[in-house]
Amino acid sequence: MKTWETALVIVNEVEFDHSLHAFEVYDKKENFLGLITPATIEDMEQIIKDLDNGSCPINEMWEDGNGNVCNMEG
């Protein structure tokens, strides 16, 4: 499992559904903002690539998998 830190948030990769992992998003004060749950392994792999390349779920308004946009309010 990996952890990424952007200018705004910390993202932790966590176990979710067997080989499918989810991504917990926290602000810099470690307040939980949300959980990104990809629908497929391919989606998960793309999220990892995006995070590895410096993407930020808040700046890019990622959805959490339930239609909610990631923001600093949680």
PDB file of C-alpha atoms in Angstrom:
ATOM      1  CA  MET A   1       0.000   0.000   0.000  1.00  0.00           C
ATOM      2  CA  LYS A   2       1.229   3.467  -0.839  1.00  0.00           C
ATOM      3  CA  THR A   3       0.771   6.985   0.476  1.00  0.00           C
ATOM      4  CA  TRP A   4       0.881  10.151  -1.608  1.00  0.00           C
ATOM      5  CA  GLU A   5       1.123  13.724  -0.387  1.00  0.00           C
ATOM      6  CA  THR A   6       0.034  16.693  -2.486  1.00  0.00           C
ATOM      7  CA  ALA A   7       0.031  20.365  -1.602  1.00  0.00           C
ATOM      8  CA  LEU A   8      -3.479  19.988  -0.171  1.00  0.00           C
ATOM      9  CA  VAL A   9      -4.042  16.389   0.913  1.00  0.00           C
ATOM     10  CA  ILE A  10      -2.614  13.029   1.917  1.00  0.00           C
ATOM     11  CA  VAL A  11      -3.936   9.967   0.082  1.00  0.00           C
ATOM     12  CA  ASN A  12      -3.568   6.469   1.539  1.00  0.00           C
ATOM     13  CA  GLU A  13      -4.129   3.349  -0.542  1.00  0.00           C
ATOM     14  CA  VAL A  14      -6.115   0.837   1.548  1.00  0.00           C
ATOM     15  CA  GLU A  15      -7.498  -2.681   1.128  1.00  0.00           C
ATOM     16  CA  PHE A  16     -11.073  -2.643  -0.102  1.00  0.00           C
ATOM     17  CA  ASP A  17     -12.374  -5.667  -2.022  1.00  0.00           C
ATOM     18  CA  HIS A  18      -9.786  -8.395  -2.533  1.00  0.00           C
ATOM     19  CA  SER A  19      -7.435  -7.071  -5.256  1.00  0.00           C
ATOM     20  CA  LEU A  20      -9.347  -3.801  -5.569  1.00  0.00           C
ATOM     21  CA  HIS A  21      -7.982  -1.043  -3.346  1.00  0.00           C
ATOM     22  CA  ALA A  22      -9.607   2.218  -2.246  1.00  0.00           C
ATOM     23  CA  PHE A  23      -8.010   5.580  -1.461  1.00  0.00           C
ATOM     24  CA  GLU A  24      -8.550   7.484   1.790  1.00  0.00           C
ATOM     25  CA  VAL A  25      -8.171  11.253   1.455  1.00  0.00           C
ATOM     26  CA  TYR A  26      -7.121  13.410   4.432  1.00  0.00           C
ATOM     27  CA  ASP A  27      -6.329  17.084   4.770  1.00  0.00           C
ATOM     28  CA  LYS A  28      -2.920  18.137   6.086  1.00  0.00           C
ATOM     29  CA  LYS A  29      -4.303  18.171   9.653  1.00  0.00           C
ATOM     30  CA  GLU A  30      -5.235  14.491   9.193  1.00  0.00           C
ATOM     31  CA  ASN A  31      -8.998  15.136   9.059  1.00  0.00           C
ATOM     32  CA  PHE A  32     -10.726  12.486   6.956  1.00  0.00           C
ATOM     33  CA  LEU A  33     -12.220  14.001   3.787  1.00  0.00           C
ATOM     34  CA  GLY A  34     -13.464  10.950   1.940  1.00  0.00           C
ATOM     35  CA  LEU A  35     -12.895   7.555   0.380  1.00  0.00           C
ATOM     36  CA  ILE A  36     -12.362   7.084  -3.337  1.00  0.00           C
ATOM     37  CA  THR A  37     -13.640   3.657  -4.382  1.00  0.00           C
ATOM     38  CA  PRO A  38     -12.774   2.710  -7.959  1.00  0.00           C
ATOM     39  CA  ALA A  39     -15.208   0.417  -9.771  1.00  0.00           C
ATOM     40  CA  THR A  40     -12.579  -1.722 -11.512  1.00  0.00           C
ATOM     41  CA  ILE A  41      -8.941  -2.782 -11.268  1.00  0.00           C
ATOM     42  CA  GLU A  42      -8.286  -0.654 -14.351  1.00  0.00           C
ATOM     43  CA  ASP A  43      -9.756   2.411 -12.612  1.00  0.00           C
ATOM     44  CA  MET A  44      -7.601   1.669  -9.550  1.00  0.00           C
ATOM     45  CA  GLU A  45      -4.471   1.371 -11.695  1.00  0.00           C
ATOM     46  CA  GLN A  46      -5.289   4.700 -13.387  1.00  0.00           C
ATOM     47  CA  ILE A  47      -5.740   6.413  -9.997  1.00  0.00           C
ATOM     48  CA  ILE A  48      -2.341   5.082  -8.901  1.00  0.00           C
ATOM     49  CA  LYS A  49      -0.723   6.348 -12.123  1.00  0.00           C
ATOM     50  CA  ASP A  50      -2.369   9.742 -11.698  1.00  0.00           C
ATOM     51  CA  LEU A  51      -1.217  10.012  -8.077  1.00  0.00           C
ATOM     52  CA  ASP A  52       2.298   8.881  -9.044  1.00  0.00           C
ATOM     53  CA  ASN A  53       2.310  11.701 -11.613  1.00  0.00           C
ATOM     54  CA  GLY A  54       1.336  14.327  -9.024  1.00  0.00           C
ATOM     55  CA  SER A  55      -2.429  14.551  -9.484  1.00  0.00           C
ATOM     56  CA  CYS A  56      -4.500  15.871  -6.578  1.00  0.00           C
ATOM     57  CA  PRO A  57      -8.048  14.560  -5.965  1.00  0.00           C
ATOM     58  CA  ILE A  58      -9.126  17.981  -4.663  1.00  0.00           C
ATOM     59  CA  ASN A  59      -7.656  20.156  -7.442  1.00  0.00           C
ATOM     60  CA  GLU A  60      -8.989  17.845 -10.136  1.00  0.00           C
ATOM     61  CA  MET A  61     -12.375  17.299  -8.467  1.00  0.00           C
ATOM     62  CA  TRP A  62     -12.256  13.495  -8.517  1.00  0.00           C
ATOM     63  CA  GLU A  63     -15.448  11.622  -7.700  1.00  0.00           C
ATOM     64  CA  ASP A  64     -15.518   9.217  -4.786  1.00  0.00           C
ATOM     65  CA  GLY A  65     -17.254   6.391  -6.652  1.00  0.00           C
ATOM     66  CA  ASN A  66     -20.676   7.388  -5.334  1.00  0.00           C
ATOM     67  CA  GLY A  67     -21.092  10.546  -7.406  1.00  0.00           C
ATOM     68  CA  ASN A  68     -19.689  12.931  -4.781  1.00  0.00           C
ATOM     69  CA  VAL A  69     -16.893  15.315  -5.745  1.00  0.00           C
ATOM     70  CA  CYS A  70     -13.811  15.379  -3.487  1.00  0.00           C
ATOM     71  CA  ASN A  71     -13.428  18.688  -1.705  1.00  0.00           C
ATOM     72  CA  MET A  72     -11.847  20.137   1.414  1.00  0.00           C
ATOM     73  CA  GLU A  73     -15.158  19.972   3.314  1.00  0.00           C
ATOM     74  CA  GLY A  74     -15.219  16.163   3.157  1.00  0.00           C
TER      75      GLY A  74
END
